[in-house]
């Protein structure tokens, strides 16, 4: 696991965007359009802004790139402003100029959500897999909507949201009881299949979860700790989110010695 500690959220966003752009460029050089795994939440918004800037400056060609969202609420209509269909359209598809036909979000409004989960796995496989999965982390260590005790090898499935997650996400709804109870999320095994995993976290409220993910045991009690098993996982944090890491000096030393292309 590579741990990158930067001064502020803006630098985290810029680093993450450059890493994604690099992965897309490598895919293109191999004759593939590439696929990005995208996350909702506030953490990746800066990354999307920087990616949009790179695309607008002609430094990144996203015309044929596909995108796969991590998760979706069950039971919200697609046009509900907080459905992840709507959130991804607003924060990713439109600003990055992606082809909407190539942007996929699990179908939480399906009449048969189980079948929708299986279809989503098929879609990812059909695209040749995800080249780089962008992730945030929940305060309880979740990635996607894989709540504590999620199987470390799980696939896309229906989950029940933890009370903590519903409280954290209540800010997006008029009242806490409007937050859906169920969701569809890529599993931890699905996320682990991505060629690279790139997790961004900023602010002191994420410090405990970041420390558990990076330096704690691999355990379903901290689902993000599964990234310790990933051969190409990068965790990019600002100073505050890094504040509970015990090996901070080591991570910074490693980072300083990296060749320019990895920085
Ligand atoms: C949400 C999403 C996650 C996201 C997390 C953190 O519930 N399902 O993908 O990473 O919570 O959100 P934020 O970045 O707003 O803190």
Short mmCIF file of C-alpha atoms and ligand atoms in Angstrom, two decimals:
data_model
loop_
_atom_site.label_atom_id
_atom_site.label_comp_id
_atom_site.label_asym_id
_atom_site.label_seq_id
_atom_site.Cartn_x
_atom_site.Cartn_y
_atom_site.Cartn_z
CA UNK A 1 0.00 0.00 0.00
CA UNK A 2 1.39 3.40 -0.96
CA UNK A 3 0.51 6.16 1.51
CA UNK A 4 0.81 9.71 0.21
CA UNK A 5 0.47 12.53 2.72
CA UNK A 6 -0.06 15.98 1.24
CA UNK A 7 -0.57 19.41 2.78
CA UNK A 8 -4.20 20.07 1.94
CA UNK A 9 -7.33 18.74 0.20
CA UNK A 10 -6.48 20.59 -3.02
CA UNK A 11 -3.15 18.77 -3.34
CA UNK A 12 -4.89 15.45 -2.63
CA UNK A 13 -7.38 16.13 -5.44
CA UNK A 14 -4.66 17.14 -7.87
CA UNK A 15 -2.55 14.06 -7.11
CA UNK A 16 -5.53 11.72 -7.52
CA UNK A 17 -6.57 13.32 -10.82
CA UNK A 18 -3.05 13.05 -12.21
CA UNK A 19 -2.89 9.38 -11.19
CA UNK A 20 -6.19 8.62 -12.93
CA UNK A 21 -5.12 10.55 -16.04
CA UNK A 22 -1.90 8.54 -16.12
CA UNK A 23 -3.77 5.21 -15.90
CA UNK A 24 -6.12 6.27 -18.73
CA UNK A 25 -3.13 7.31 -20.85
CA UNK A 26 -1.45 3.94 -20.25
CA UNK A 27 -4.68 2.12 -21.22
CA UNK A 28 -4.91 4.24 -24.39
CA UNK A 29 -1.29 3.46 -25.29
CA UNK A 30 -2.29 -0.22 -25.16
CA UNK A 31 -5.26 0.35 -27.46
CA UNK A 32 -7.89 0.27 -24.70
CA UNK A 33 -10.30 3.08 -23.81
CA UNK A 34 -10.05 2.36 -20.09
CA UNK A 35 -12.59 2.22 -17.28
CA UNK A 36 -12.65 4.32 -14.11
CA UNK A 37 -14.45 3.28 -10.94
CA UNK A 38 -16.10 6.36 -9.47
CA UNK A 39 -17.31 7.13 -5.97
CA UNK A 40 -19.92 9.47 -4.55
CA UNK A 41 -19.50 11.51 -1.37
CA UNK A 42 -17.67 14.78 -0.89
CA UNK A 43 -14.14 13.31 -0.82
CA UNK A 44 -13.69 12.78 -4.59
CA UNK A 45 -15.31 16.05 -5.75
CA UNK A 46 -12.01 17.92 -6.00
CA UNK A 47 -10.55 15.05 -8.00
CA UNK A 48 -13.42 15.30 -10.49
CA UNK A 49 -12.86 19.05 -10.79
CA UNK A 50 -9.18 18.51 -11.61
CA UNK A 51 -10.03 15.76 -14.11
CA UNK A 52 -12.50 18.11 -15.80
CA UNK A 53 -9.75 20.75 -16.01
CA UNK A 54 -7.29 18.27 -17.53
CA UNK A 55 -9.90 17.22 -20.10
CA UNK A 56 -10.75 20.86 -20.92
CA UNK A 57 -7.04 21.62 -21.37
CA UNK A 58 -6.77 18.74 -23.85
CA UNK A 59 -4.43 16.79 -21.57
CA UNK A 60 -6.86 13.92 -21.05
CA UNK A 61 -9.10 12.20 -23.59
CA UNK A 62 -12.17 10.77 -21.90
CA UNK A 63 -14.32 10.36 -25.00
CA UNK A 64 -14.40 6.55 -24.91
CA UNK A 65 -13.67 5.99 -21.24
CA UNK A 66 -16.31 4.13 -19.27
CA UNK A 67 -17.16 4.67 -15.63
CA UNK A 68 -18.66 2.40 -13.00
CA UNK A 69 -20.15 3.76 -9.80
CA UNK A 70 -19.57 1.87 -6.58
CA UNK A 71 -23.06 1.89 -5.20
CA UNK A 72 -26.64 3.14 -5.24
CA UNK A 73 -29.52 3.43 -2.79
CA UNK A 74 -32.34 0.92 -3.19
CA UNK A 75 -35.76 2.45 -3.73
CA UNK A 76 -34.91 5.99 -4.88
CA UNK A 77 -36.13 6.86 -8.37
CA UNK A 78 -33.29 7.69 -10.81
CA UNK A 79 -34.37 11.32 -10.94
CA UNK A 80 -34.27 11.81 -7.16
CA UNK A 81 -31.50 14.40 -6.72
CA UNK A 82 -29.74 12.21 -4.12
CA UNK A 83 -29.95 8.96 -6.07
CA UNK A 84 -26.42 8.08 -7.07
CA UNK A 85 -27.64 8.00 -10.70
CA UNK A 86 -28.32 11.73 -10.33
CA UNK A 87 -25.23 12.45 -8.22
CA UNK A 88 -22.89 10.72 -10.68
CA UNK A 89 -24.52 12.49 -13.64
CA UNK A 90 -24.11 15.87 -11.89
CA UNK A 91 -20.61 15.47 -10.45
CA UNK A 92 -18.92 13.11 -12.92
CA UNK A 93 -20.62 12.49 -16.28
CA UNK A 94 -21.46 16.11 -17.10
CA UNK A 95 -18.35 17.95 -15.84
CA UNK A 96 -15.96 15.36 -17.30
CA UNK A 97 -17.89 15.16 -20.57
CA UNK A 98 -18.18 11.37 -20.39
CA UNK A 99 -20.46 9.56 -22.80
CA UNK A 100 -23.58 8.85 -20.66
CA UNK A 101 -23.97 5.50 -22.43
CA UNK A 102 -20.63 4.46 -20.95
CA UNK A 103 -21.42 5.51 -17.37
CA UNK A 104 -22.94 2.79 -15.21
CA UNK A 105 -24.56 2.91 -11.79
CA UNK A 106 -26.12 -0.10 -10.02
CA UNK A 107 -29.86 -0.23 -10.61
CA UNK A 108 -31.36 0.44 -7.19
CA UNK A 109 -34.79 1.04 -8.72
CA UNK A 110 -34.91 -2.37 -10.42
CA UNK A 111 -37.94 -4.54 -9.73
CA UNK A 112 -35.50 -7.39 -9.17
CA UNK A 113 -32.51 -5.85 -7.35
CA UNK A 114 -30.78 -9.24 -6.97
CA UNK A 115 -30.73 -9.65 -10.73
CA UNK A 116 -29.49 -6.06 -11.04
CA UNK A 117 -26.48 -6.97 -8.87
CA UNK A 118 -25.56 -9.90 -11.09
CA UNK A 119 -26.01 -7.75 -14.21
CA UNK A 120 -23.67 -5.13 -12.78
CA UNK A 121 -20.90 -7.68 -12.24
CA UNK A 122 -21.43 -8.79 -15.87
CA UNK A 123 -21.19 -5.21 -17.12
CA UNK A 124 -17.86 -4.68 -15.35
CA UNK A 125 -16.49 -7.95 -16.68
CA UNK A 126 -17.77 -7.09 -20.17
CA UNK A 127 -15.83 -3.80 -20.12
CA UNK A 128 -12.65 -5.73 -19.40
CA UNK A 129 -12.61 -4.74 -15.72
CA UNK A 130 -11.92 -1.44 -13.99
CA UNK A 131 -8.48 0.08 -14.51
CA UNK A 132 -8.53 2.34 -11.49
CA UNK A 133 -11.09 2.55 -8.72
CA UNK A 134 -11.41 5.89 -6.94
CA UNK A 135 -12.65 5.53 -3.36
CA UNK A 136 -13.57 7.58 -0.33
CA UNK A 137 -13.83 6.10 3.13
CA UNK A 138 -16.71 6.27 5.60
CA UNK A 139 -16.01 7.27 9.18
CA UNK A 140 -16.73 3.63 10.11
CA UNK A 141 -14.19 2.34 7.59
CA UNK A 142 -16.65 1.47 4.84
CA UNK A 143 -15.78 1.66 1.15
CA UNK A 144 -18.64 1.79 -1.32
CA UNK A 145 -21.42 0.81 1.03
CA UNK A 146 -19.57 -2.20 2.42
CA UNK A 147 -20.32 -1.72 6.08
CA UNK A 148 -18.29 -3.30 8.91
CA UNK A 149 -18.60 -7.13 8.89
CA UNK A 150 -18.86 -7.19 5.07
CA UNK A 151 -17.20 -10.27 3.61
CA UNK A 152 -13.75 -9.41 2.33
CA UNK A 153 -14.48 -11.38 -0.86
CA UNK A 154 -18.04 -10.11 -1.42
CA UNK A 155 -19.44 -9.28 -4.86
CA UNK A 156 -22.07 -6.70 -5.86
CA UNK A 157 -25.07 -7.24 -3.61
CA UNK A 158 -27.80 -5.66 -1.53
CA UNK A 159 -26.69 -4.34 1.86
CA UNK A 160 -28.38 -2.70 4.82
CA UNK A 161 -26.84 0.68 5.69
CA UNK A 162 -25.33 1.07 9.14
CA UNK A 163 -27.01 3.61 11.41
CA UNK A 164 -23.76 5.67 11.40
CA UNK A 165 -23.82 5.83 7.59
CA UNK A 166 -27.47 6.85 7.53
CA UNK A 167 -26.69 9.61 10.03
CA UNK A 168 -23.63 10.76 8.04
CA UNK A 169 -25.67 10.87 4.82
CA UNK A 170 -28.74 12.51 6.39
CA UNK A 171 -27.24 15.90 5.46
CA UNK A 172 -28.19 15.24 1.84
CA UNK A 173 -31.86 14.64 2.65
CA UNK A 174 -34.60 16.79 4.18
CA UNK A 175 -34.83 14.53 7.22
CA UNK A 176 -32.80 11.54 8.52
CA UNK A 177 -35.68 9.11 8.04
CA UNK A 178 -35.63 9.82 4.29
CA UNK A 179 -32.21 8.15 3.98
CA UNK A 180 -32.86 4.76 2.38
CA UNK A 181 -32.20 1.67 4.48
CA UNK A 182 -30.89 -0.56 1.73
CA UNK A 183 -28.37 -0.13 -1.04
CA UNK A 184 -26.62 -2.01 -3.81
CA UNK A 185 -22.86 -1.89 -3.59
CA UNK A 186 -19.92 -3.39 -5.39
CA UNK A 187 -18.48 -5.97 -3.02
CA UNK A 188 -15.04 -5.82 -1.48
CA UNK A 189 -14.01 -8.61 -3.85
CA UNK A 190 -15.33 -6.59 -6.80
CA UNK A 191 -13.37 -3.53 -5.68
CA UNK A 192 -10.26 -5.65 -5.15
CA UNK A 193 -10.40 -6.77 -8.80
CA UNK A 194 -9.68 -3.24 -10.07
CA UNK A 195 -6.21 -2.83 -11.56
CA UNK A 196 -5.46 -0.03 -9.11
CA UNK A 197 -7.27 1.26 -6.02
CA UNK A 198 -6.96 4.95 -5.19
CA UNK A 199 -8.50 6.13 -1.92
CA UNK A 200 -8.73 9.81 -1.02
CA UNK A 201 -9.50 11.10 2.48
CA UNK A 202 -9.26 14.56 3.99
CA UNK A 203 -10.02 16.11 7.36
CA UNK A 204 -9.71 15.00 10.97
CA UNK A 205 -13.05 13.17 10.96
CA UNK A 206 -11.43 10.50 8.75
CA UNK A 207 -8.20 10.14 10.79
CA UNK A 208 -9.31 7.13 12.87
CA UNK A 209 -10.70 5.25 9.86
CA UNK A 210 -7.53 5.98 7.84
CA UNK A 211 -5.30 4.70 10.65
CA UNK A 212 -7.39 1.52 11.02
CA UNK A 213 -7.33 0.94 7.25
CA UNK A 214 -3.59 1.47 6.82
CA UNK A 215 -2.06 0.29 10.09
CA UNK A 216 -4.72 -1.88 11.70
CA UNK A 217 -5.38 -5.55 11.04
CA UNK A 218 -7.07 -6.74 7.86
CA UNK A 219 -10.56 -7.23 9.20
CA UNK A 220 -14.15 -7.03 8.04
CA UNK A 221 -14.67 -4.65 11.00
CA UNK A 222 -12.76 -2.10 8.89
CA UNK A 223 -13.78 -2.99 5.32
CA UNK A 224 -11.24 -0.58 3.79
CA UNK A 225 -8.44 -2.63 5.37
CA UNK A 226 -8.99 -5.11 2.51
CA UNK A 227 -6.88 -2.67 0.44
CA UNK A 228 -3.84 -3.94 2.36
CA UNK A 229 -4.22 -7.10 0.23
CA UNK A 230 -4.31 -5.14 -3.05
CA UNK A 231 -1.08 -5.12 -5.08
CA UNK A 232 -1.63 -1.53 -6.32
CA UNK A 233 -3.45 0.44 -3.64
CA UNK A 234 -2.68 4.10 -3.00
CA UNK A 235 -4.09 6.06 -0.08
CA UNK A 236 -3.85 9.83 -0.55
CA UNK A 237 -4.58 11.91 2.53
CA UNK A 238 -4.12 15.44 3.80
CA UNK A 239 -2.29 16.26 7.02
CA UNK A 240 -5.42 16.08 9.15
CA UNK A 241 -6.59 12.71 7.85
CA UNK A 242 -3.03 11.43 8.39
CA UNK A 243 -2.87 12.68 11.97
CA UNK A 244 -3.33 9.25 13.60
CA UNK A 245 -0.86 7.35 11.42
CA UNK A 246 2.13 6.16 13.45
CA UNK A 247 4.50 5.60 10.48
CA UNK A 248 4.01 9.02 8.93
CA UNK A 249 7.74 9.79 8.61
CA UNK A 250 8.32 6.53 6.80
CA UNK A 251 5.53 7.18 4.28
CA UNK A 252 6.91 10.65 3.60
CA UNK A 253 10.42 9.32 3.18
CA UNK A 254 9.22 6.67 0.71
CA UNK A 255 7.27 9.31 -1.22
CA UNK A 256 10.26 11.68 -1.43
CA UNK A 257 12.40 8.94 -2.94
CA UNK A 258 9.87 7.96 -5.63
CA UNK A 259 10.62 8.69 -9.26
CA UNK A 260 8.72 11.72 -10.62
CA UNK A 261 6.19 9.58 -12.51
CA UNK A 262 4.88 8.08 -9.26
CA UNK A 263 4.59 11.47 -7.64
C1 LIG B 1 -20.80 7.34 1.21
C2 LIG B 1 -20.41 6.53 -0.04
C3 LIG B 1 -18.95 6.17 -0.05
C4 LIG B 1 -18.16 7.38 0.42
C5 LIG B 1 -18.43 7.62 1.87
C6 LIG B 1 -17.73 8.87 2.43
O1 LIG B 1 -21.80 6.79 1.97
N1 LIG B 1 -21.19 5.35 -0.27
O2 LIG B 1 -18.55 5.74 -1.34
O3 LIG B 1 -16.78 7.14 0.26
O4 LIG B 1 -19.79 7.62 2.17
O5 LIG B 1 -18.35 10.05 2.03
P1 LIG B 1 -17.66 11.48 2.14
O6 LIG B 1 -16.58 11.47 1.13
O7 LIG B 1 -18.73 12.46 1.85
O8 LIG B 1 -17.13 11.58 3.53
#
